[in-house]
Amino acid sequence: MEAPLARLIAQEIRIGGPIGLDRYMDLCLSHPLHGYYRTRDPLGVHGDFTTSPEISQTFGELIGIWIGATWRQAGGDPTAIRVVELGPGRGTLLVDAVRALGRIAAGARIELHLVETSPILRERQREALSRHDPPPVWHERIETLPAGPAMILANEFFDALPVRQYERTAQGWCERRVGLSPEGERFVLGLDPEPDPRISRQAEIGTVLTVPGVALDIVRRFSRSIVEHGGALLAIDYGHVRPGFGDTLQAVAGHLFTDPFETPGEADLTAHVDFAALAEAARLEGARDHGPVDQRDFLLALGLRQRTDRLKASATPDQAAALEAGFARLADPSRRGMGALFKALCIGHPRLEALPGFVDTAWRKETGHVD
Ligand code: SAH
């Protein structure tokens, strides 16, 4: 318990008893002085993990095209497009998306709103988008976003939000909480002895349930706005399609898995996104959900192969090899790649149908079609 954040968390547990995983994750990721995202740029080869927009420019470009193709259908004004990104990292996705969108929506005003808590990443975003006109607007929280239709992007954002976990015991569902070992030297995950009566799901004893409370609140809020004003939310993340039983909390540092309780604030903590739960939350607010589809199917339907080949045609041999490696990583359906591990989910207005990227995936699956 040498590190300052570990000492603070231990102190909080000594005073008030074991804390929920959501509180633990929130402190680890967002503590104002020592939180993981507050103290570093975690992305890239020298960071802890690499995301799709950092792998290939094609990712952001195809999302830009998706925005252009969806905006009018979603009730937007063709001369003024509003794009919101949640957790924009280094701003790379927006730079690539806006470049592609600007070509297909020539003359349109593209207004950018970035929701970001990390001062370090905000600075990276500011540099990346310094030439964008009108200047982007930053928000600490989604509550300050302006009302009205918007295309909302969230790539590897929902996985970074705090979750709670429950375990089914003979007595009922009990919350898993972070406490201290008897000597007070380590954090240990224990069960609250009192069952939580709010959870009524049937499951075998020992089953773990992960509840993404913060993500659900965000989806509900945007769904309401989408139903009222129009627009759509596109979430791309690693996660599961069936409602989520299981413990998917994980910690990554230096591109390797580590123990989530070993070095609080020094490793990225995430949980697989429960797409079924997010889609259901959106439906309950009256919005319509599309997907989730595998990232591979989403990107291929938008033209990932064609765009990669187009760029390769005017590239040096080294650049062409890098583009092909990027294609493989984004679309590879094996466990090594992101093609099937990552999924795309869109939440839109009930009138929004047949969305690009989400329409012919059923046909692809049935026929085993491969590009
Ligand atoms: N979308 C980017 C970065 C993903 S990393 C990409 O694909 O490269 C997660 C991002 O979410 C970071 O920018 C991080 O600072 C931000 N973030 C994490 N928790 C947040 C919160 N509660 N509110 C706003 N941003 C958050």
Coordinates of C-alpha atoms and ligand atoms in Angstrom, one line a residue:
M1 CA 0.0 0.0 0.0
E2 CA 2.8 2.4 -0.9
A3 CA 1.1 4.2 -3.8
P4 CA -1.0 7.2 -2.9
L5 CA -4.2 6.0 -4.5
A6 CA -3.9 2.6 -2.9
R7 CA -3.5 4.3 0.5
L8 CA -6.6 6.5 -0.1
I9 CA -8.7 3.6 -1.1
A10 CA -7.6 1.5 1.9
Q11 CA -8.4 4.5 4.1
E12 CA -11.9 4.8 2.7
I13 CA -12.5 1.0 3.3
R14 CA -11.2 1.3 6.9
I15 CA -13.6 4.1 7.6
G16 CA -16.8 2.9 5.8
G17 CA -16.2 -0.8 5.1
P18 CA -15.9 -2.6 1.8
I19 CA -16.8 -0.6 -1.3
G20 CA -18.7 -1.5 -4.5
L21 CA -16.7 -2.4 -7.6
D22 CA -18.2 0.7 -9.2
R23 CA -16.7 2.9 -6.5
Y24 CA -13.3 1.1 -6.8
M25 CA -13.3 1.5 -10.6
D26 CA -14.3 5.1 -10.4
L27 CA -11.4 5.9 -8.0
C28 CA -8.9 3.9 -10.1
L29 CA -9.9 5.5 -13.4
S30 CA -11.1 9.0 -12.5
H31 CA -9.7 10.1 -9.1
P32 CA -8.9 13.8 -9.8
L33 CA -5.2 13.5 -8.8
H34 CA -4.3 9.8 -9.2
G35 CA -6.9 8.3 -11.5
Y36 CA -5.6 6.3 -14.5
Y37 CA -7.1 8.5 -17.2
R38 CA -6.1 11.8 -15.3
T39 CA -2.4 11.0 -15.2
R40 CA -1.5 9.7 -18.6
D41 CA -2.1 9.1 -22.3
P42 CA -2.8 5.3 -22.2
L43 CA -3.0 4.8 -26.0
G44 CA -0.5 3.4 -28.5
V45 CA 2.5 1.2 -28.7
H46 CA 4.2 2.8 -25.7
G47 CA 1.0 3.0 -23.7
D48 CA -1.2 0.3 -22.4
F49 CA -3.5 -0.5 -25.3
T50 CA -4.2 0.4 -28.9
T51 CA -7.6 1.2 -30.3
S52 CA -9.1 0.9 -33.9
P53 CA -8.7 4.5 -34.9
E54 CA -5.0 4.3 -33.9
I55 CA -4.6 1.2 -36.0
S56 CA -5.8 2.5 -39.3
Q57 CA -7.2 5.8 -40.7
T58 CA -9.8 3.7 -42.6
F59 CA -11.7 3.1 -39.3
G60 CA -12.5 6.8 -38.7
E61 CA -13.0 7.5 -42.4
L62 CA -15.7 4.8 -42.7
I63 CA -17.4 6.2 -39.6
G64 CA -17.4 9.6 -41.2
I65 CA -19.1 8.1 -44.2
W66 CA -21.6 6.3 -41.9
I67 CA -22.4 9.7 -40.3
G68 CA -23.0 11.3 -43.7
A69 CA -25.2 8.5 -44.9
T70 CA -27.3 8.4 -41.6
W71 CA -27.6 12.0 -40.6
R72 CA -30.5 13.1 -42.8
Q73 CA -32.4 9.8 -42.2
A74 CA -31.9 10.5 -38.5
G75 CA -33.7 13.9 -38.8
G76 CA -30.6 16.1 -39.1
D77 CA -30.3 19.4 -41.1
P78 CA -28.0 18.6 -44.1
T79 CA -26.3 22.0 -43.9
A80 CA -25.3 21.6 -40.2
I81 CA -24.1 18.3 -38.8
R82 CA -23.5 17.9 -35.1
V83 CA -21.1 15.2 -34.0
V84 CA -20.6 14.3 -30.4
E85 CA -17.8 11.9 -29.3
L86 CA -17.7 10.3 -25.9
G87 CA -14.1 9.6 -24.7
P88 CA -12.3 10.7 -27.9
G89 CA -8.8 9.5 -26.9
R90 CA -6.3 11.3 -29.0
G91 CA -9.0 12.7 -31.4
T92 CA -7.8 10.5 -34.2
L93 CA -11.2 9.0 -35.0
L94 CA -12.7 12.5 -35.3
V95 CA -9.9 13.8 -37.5
D96 CA -10.3 10.9 -40.0
A97 CA -14.2 11.0 -39.8
V98 CA -14.4 14.7 -40.4
R99 CA -12.1 14.5 -43.4
A100 CA -14.3 11.8 -45.0
L101 CA -17.5 13.5 -44.0
G102 CA -16.4 16.9 -45.3
R103 CA -16.0 15.3 -48.8
I104 CA -19.5 13.8 -48.9
A105 CA -21.2 16.6 -47.2
A106 CA -19.4 19.4 -48.9
G107 CA -20.3 22.9 -47.6
A108 CA -22.0 21.6 -44.5
R109 CA -21.0 23.1 -41.1
I110 CA -19.7 20.2 -38.9
E111 CA -20.0 21.1 -35.2
L112 CA -18.0 18.9 -32.8
H113 CA -18.6 18.3 -29.2
L114 CA -16.1 16.2 -27.2
V115 CA -16.9 14.7 -23.8
E116 CA -13.6 14.1 -22.0
T117 CA -12.5 14.0 -18.4
S118 CA -8.8 13.6 -19.0
P119 CA -6.9 16.9 -19.2
I120 CA -4.0 15.1 -20.9
L121 CA -6.2 13.6 -23.6
R122 CA -8.1 16.9 -24.0
E123 CA -4.8 18.5 -24.9
R124 CA -4.1 15.8 -27.5
Q125 CA -7.6 16.3 -29.0
R126 CA -7.1 20.1 -29.1
E127 CA -3.9 19.7 -31.1
A128 CA -5.4 17.1 -33.4
L129 CA -8.4 19.3 -34.2
S130 CA -6.7 22.7 -34.1
R131 CA -7.7 23.5 -37.7
H132 CA -11.3 22.5 -37.4
D133 CA -13.8 25.3 -38.0
P134 CA -15.9 26.0 -36.0
P135 CA -13.6 25.2 -33.1
P136 CA -14.7 22.1 -31.2
V137 CA -16.4 22.4 -27.8
W138 CA -15.3 20.3 -24.8
H139 CA -17.5 19.0 -22.1
E140 CA -16.6 17.4 -18.8
R141 CA -19.9 15.6 -18.6
I142 CA -22.8 14.7 -21.0
E143 CA -25.2 16.9 -19.0
T144 CA -23.8 20.1 -20.6
L145 CA -24.2 18.9 -24.3
P146 CA -26.7 21.1 -26.2
A147 CA -30.2 19.8 -26.9
G148 CA -31.0 18.8 -30.5
P149 CA -30.2 16.0 -33.0
A150 CA -26.6 14.7 -32.9
M151 CA -24.6 11.8 -34.1
I152 CA -23.0 10.4 -31.0
L153 CA -19.9 8.2 -31.2
A154 CA -18.5 6.0 -28.5
N155 CA -15.5 3.8 -29.4
E156 CA -14.1 1.9 -26.4
F157 CA -15.9 4.3 -24.1
F158 CA -18.6 2.2 -22.4
D159 CA -16.1 -0.5 -21.4
A160 CA -14.3 2.1 -19.3
L161 CA -17.3 3.0 -17.1
P162 CA -17.8 1.6 -13.6
V163 CA -19.8 -1.6 -13.1
R164 CA -21.2 -3.4 -10.1
Q165 CA -21.0 -7.1 -9.6
Y166 CA -23.4 -9.5 -7.8
E167 CA -23.0 -13.2 -7.1
R168 CA -25.9 -15.7 -6.6
T169 CA -25.5 -17.4 -3.2
A170 CA -27.8 -19.8 -1.4
Q171 CA -29.3 -16.7 0.4
G172 CA -29.9 -14.7 -2.8
W173 CA -27.9 -12.2 -4.9
C174 CA -25.1 -10.6 -2.8
E175 CA -22.9 -7.7 -4.0
R176 CA -19.2 -8.3 -4.6
R177 CA -17.3 -5.7 -2.7
V178 CA -13.7 -4.6 -2.4
G179 CA -12.3 -4.9 1.1
L180 CA -8.9 -5.3 2.8
S181 CA -7.1 -8.5 3.7
P182 CA -6.9 -9.2 7.5
E183 CA -3.4 -7.7 7.7
G184 CA -4.6 -4.7 5.6
E185 CA -2.0 -5.3 3.0
R186 CA -4.0 -6.3 0.0
F187 CA -7.4 -5.5 -1.6
V188 CA -9.6 -8.5 -1.6
L189 CA -13.0 -9.1 -3.3
G190 CA -15.6 -10.3 -0.8
L191 CA -19.3 -10.8 -0.7
D192 CA -21.7 -8.5 1.1
P193 CA -23.4 -10.9 3.6
E194 CA -26.8 -9.2 3.0
P195 CA -28.6 -10.3 -0.2
D196 CA -29.7 -7.4 -2.4
P197 CA -33.5 -7.8 -3.0
R198 CA -33.5 -5.6 -6.1
I199 CA -32.1 -8.4 -8.2
S200 CA -34.6 -11.1 -9.0
R201 CA -33.0 -13.1 -11.8
Q202 CA -33.0 -16.8 -11.7
A203 CA -29.5 -18.3 -11.8
E204 CA -27.4 -21.1 -10.4
I205 CA -25.5 -20.6 -7.2
G206 CA -22.1 -19.1 -7.9
T207 CA -23.2 -17.2 -11.0
V208 CA -21.8 -13.7 -11.3
L209 CA -23.8 -10.8 -12.7
T210 CA -22.2 -7.6 -13.9
V211 CA -24.4 -4.5 -13.9
P212 CA -23.2 -1.6 -16.0
G213 CA -25.1 1.1 -14.1
V214 CA -23.3 4.2 -15.4
A215 CA -23.4 3.0 -19.0
L216 CA -27.2 2.3 -18.7
D217 CA -27.8 5.8 -17.3
I218 CA -25.9 7.3 -20.3
V219 CA -27.8 5.2 -22.8
R220 CA -31.1 6.1 -21.3
R221 CA -30.3 9.8 -21.4
F222 CA -29.2 9.7 -25.1
S223 CA -32.1 7.5 -26.1
R224 CA -34.6 10.0 -24.7
S225 CA -32.8 12.8 -26.6
I226 CA -32.8 10.8 -29.8
V227 CA -36.5 10.0 -29.6
E228 CA -37.3 13.6 -28.9
H229 CA -34.9 15.4 -31.3
G230 CA -33.5 12.8 -33.7
G231 CA -29.9 11.6 -34.3
A232 CA -28.3 8.3 -33.4
L233 CA -25.7 6.8 -31.1
L234 CA -23.0 4.4 -32.4
A235 CA -21.2 2.3 -29.8
I236 CA -18.3 0.1 -30.8
D237 CA -16.6 -2.0 -28.1
Y238 CA -15.6 -5.4 -27.1
G239 CA -18.5 -7.1 -25.4
H240 CA -21.1 -9.8 -25.5
V241 CA -24.5 -10.0 -27.2
R242 CA -26.3 -12.2 -24.7
P243 CA -27.4 -10.6 -21.4
G244 CA -24.3 -10.7 -19.2
F245 CA -23.7 -13.3 -16.7
G246 CA -20.0 -13.6 -15.8
D247 CA -17.1 -11.7 -14.4
T248 CA -15.5 -9.7 -17.2
L249 CA -13.6 -7.2 -15.2
Q250 CA -10.0 -7.0 -16.4
A251 CA -6.9 -4.9 -16.0
V252 CA -4.4 -4.1 -18.7
A253 CA -1.0 -2.4 -18.3
G254 CA 1.7 -2.3 -21.0
H255 CA -0.5 -4.4 -23.3
L256 CA -0.6 -7.3 -20.7
F257 CA -3.3 -8.5 -18.4
T258 CA -2.7 -7.8 -14.7
D259 CA -4.5 -8.2 -11.4
P260 CA -7.3 -5.4 -11.1
F261 CA -6.5 -5.1 -7.4
E262 CA -2.7 -5.0 -7.5
T263 CA -1.9 -1.5 -8.7
P264 CA -5.0 0.8 -8.5
G265 CA -4.7 3.7 -10.8
E266 CA -1.8 2.3 -12.8
A267 CA -3.7 -0.2 -15.0
D268 CA -6.6 0.3 -17.3
L269 CA -9.7 -1.3 -15.8
T270 CA -12.5 -2.4 -18.1
A271 CA -15.5 -4.7 -18.3
H272 CA -17.0 -6.3 -21.4
V273 CA -19.9 -4.2 -22.7
D274 CA -23.3 -5.9 -22.1
F275 CA -24.8 -4.9 -25.5
A276 CA -28.1 -6.7 -24.7
A277 CA -28.6 -4.6 -21.6
L278 CA -27.8 -1.4 -23.4
A279 CA -30.1 -2.2 -26.3
E280 CA -32.9 -3.1 -23.9
A281 CA -32.4 0.2 -22.0
A282 CA -32.7 2.1 -25.3
R283 CA -35.9 0.2 -26.3
L284 CA -37.5 0.9 -22.9
E285 CA -37.0 4.7 -23.7
G286 CA -38.7 4.3 -27.0
A287 CA -35.6 4.2 -29.2
R288 CA -34.8 1.6 -31.8
D289 CA -31.7 -0.6 -31.6
H290 CA -29.7 -1.9 -34.6
G291 CA -27.2 -4.8 -34.2
P292 CA -25.0 -5.5 -32.4
V293 CA -23.1 -6.7 -35.4
D294 CA -19.5 -7.9 -35.5
Q295 CA -17.0 -5.0 -36.1
R296 CA -15.8 -7.0 -39.1
D297 CA -19.3 -7.1 -40.7
F298 CA -19.9 -3.5 -39.9
L299 CA -16.7 -2.3 -41.5
L300 CA -16.8 -4.6 -44.5
A301 CA -20.4 -3.5 -45.3
L302 CA -19.2 0.2 -45.2
G303 CA -16.4 -0.7 -47.7
L304 CA -13.3 -1.4 -45.6
R305 CA -11.8 -3.6 -48.3
Q306 CA -12.4 -1.1 -51.1
R307 CA -11.1 1.9 -49.0
T308 CA -7.9 -0.1 -48.0
D309 CA -7.3 -0.9 -51.7
R310 CA -7.8 2.7 -52.7
L311 CA -5.3 3.9 -50.2
K312 CA -2.8 1.1 -51.2
A313 CA -3.0 2.1 -54.8
S314 CA -1.0 5.3 -54.1
A315 CA 1.1 4.1 -51.2
T316 CA 4.7 3.0 -50.8
P317 CA 5.3 -0.7 -50.3
D318 CA 5.8 -0.1 -46.5
Q319 CA 2.6 1.9 -46.3
A320 CA 0.7 -0.7 -48.3
A321 CA 1.9 -3.4 -45.9
A322 CA 0.8 -1.3 -42.9
L323 CA -2.6 -0.7 -44.5
E324 CA -3.0 -4.4 -45.1
A325 CA -1.9 -5.2 -41.5
G326 CA -4.4 -2.7 -40.2
F327 CA -7.2 -4.2 -42.4
A328 CA -6.3 -7.7 -40.9
R329 CA -6.4 -6.5 -37.3
L330 CA -9.7 -4.6 -37.6
A331 CA -11.4 -7.4 -39.4
D332 CA -9.8 -10.6 -38.2
P333 CA -12.5 -12.7 -36.6
S334 CA -10.1 -14.9 -34.6
R335 CA -9.4 -14.2 -30.9
R336 CA -6.2 -12.4 -32.0
G337 CA -8.0 -9.7 -34.0
M338 CA -10.8 -7.2 -33.3
G339 CA -13.2 -8.4 -36.1
A340 CA -15.5 -10.5 -33.9
L341 CA -14.5 -9.6 -30.4
F342 CA -15.7 -6.0 -31.1
K343 CA -19.3 -5.2 -31.9
A344 CA -21.2 -2.2 -33.2
L345 CA -24.5 -1.2 -31.8
C346 CA -26.6 1.7 -33.1
I347 CA -29.4 3.4 -31.2
G348 CA -31.7 5.6 -33.3
H349 CA -35.1 7.2 -33.6
P350 CA -37.9 4.6 -34.0
R351 CA -38.3 5.8 -37.6
L352 CA -34.7 5.2 -38.5
E353 CA -34.4 1.9 -40.4
A354 CA -32.1 0.0 -42.7
L355 CA -28.9 1.6 -41.5
P356 CA -25.7 1.4 -43.5
G357 CA -23.4 -1.2 -41.8
F358 CA -26.3 -3.0 -40.2
V359 CA -28.4 -4.1 -43.1
D360 CA -26.8 -7.0 -45.0
T361 CA -25.0 -8.6 -42.1
A362 CA -27.7 -11.2 -41.6
W363 CA -27.3 -12.2 -45.3
R364 CA -23.5 -12.4 -44.8
K365 CA -23.9 -14.7 -41.9
E366 CA -26.4 -17.0 -43.7
T367 CA -24.4 -17.4 -46.8
G368 CA -20.9 -17.4 -45.1
H369 CA -20.0 -14.7 -47.6
V370 CA -16.4 -13.5 -47.2
D371 CA -14.9 -10.4 -49.0
Ligands
SAH1 N1 -12.3 6.5 -28.2 C1 -10.8 6.6 -28.1 C2 -10.3 6.4 -26.7 C3 -10.8 5.2 -25.9 S1 -10.1 5.1 -24.3 C4 -10.2 5.6 -29.1 O1 -10.9 4.8 -29.6 O2 -9.0 5.7 -29.3 C5 -11.4 5.8 -23.3 C6 -11.6 7.2 -23.4 O3 -12.7 7.6 -22.6 C7 -10.5 8.2 -23.0 O4 -10.5 9.3 -23.8 C8 -10.8 8.5 -21.6 O5 -10.2 9.6 -21.1 C9 -12.3 8.7 -21.7 N2 -13.1 8.5 -20.5 C10 -13.0 7.5 -19.6 N3 -14.0 7.7 -18.6 C11 -14.7 8.8 -19.0 C12 -15.8 9.5 -18.4 N4 -16.4 9.0 -17.3 N5 -16.3 10.6 -19.0 C13 -15.7 11.0 -20.1 N6 -14.6 10.4 -20.7 C14 -14.1 9.3 -20.1

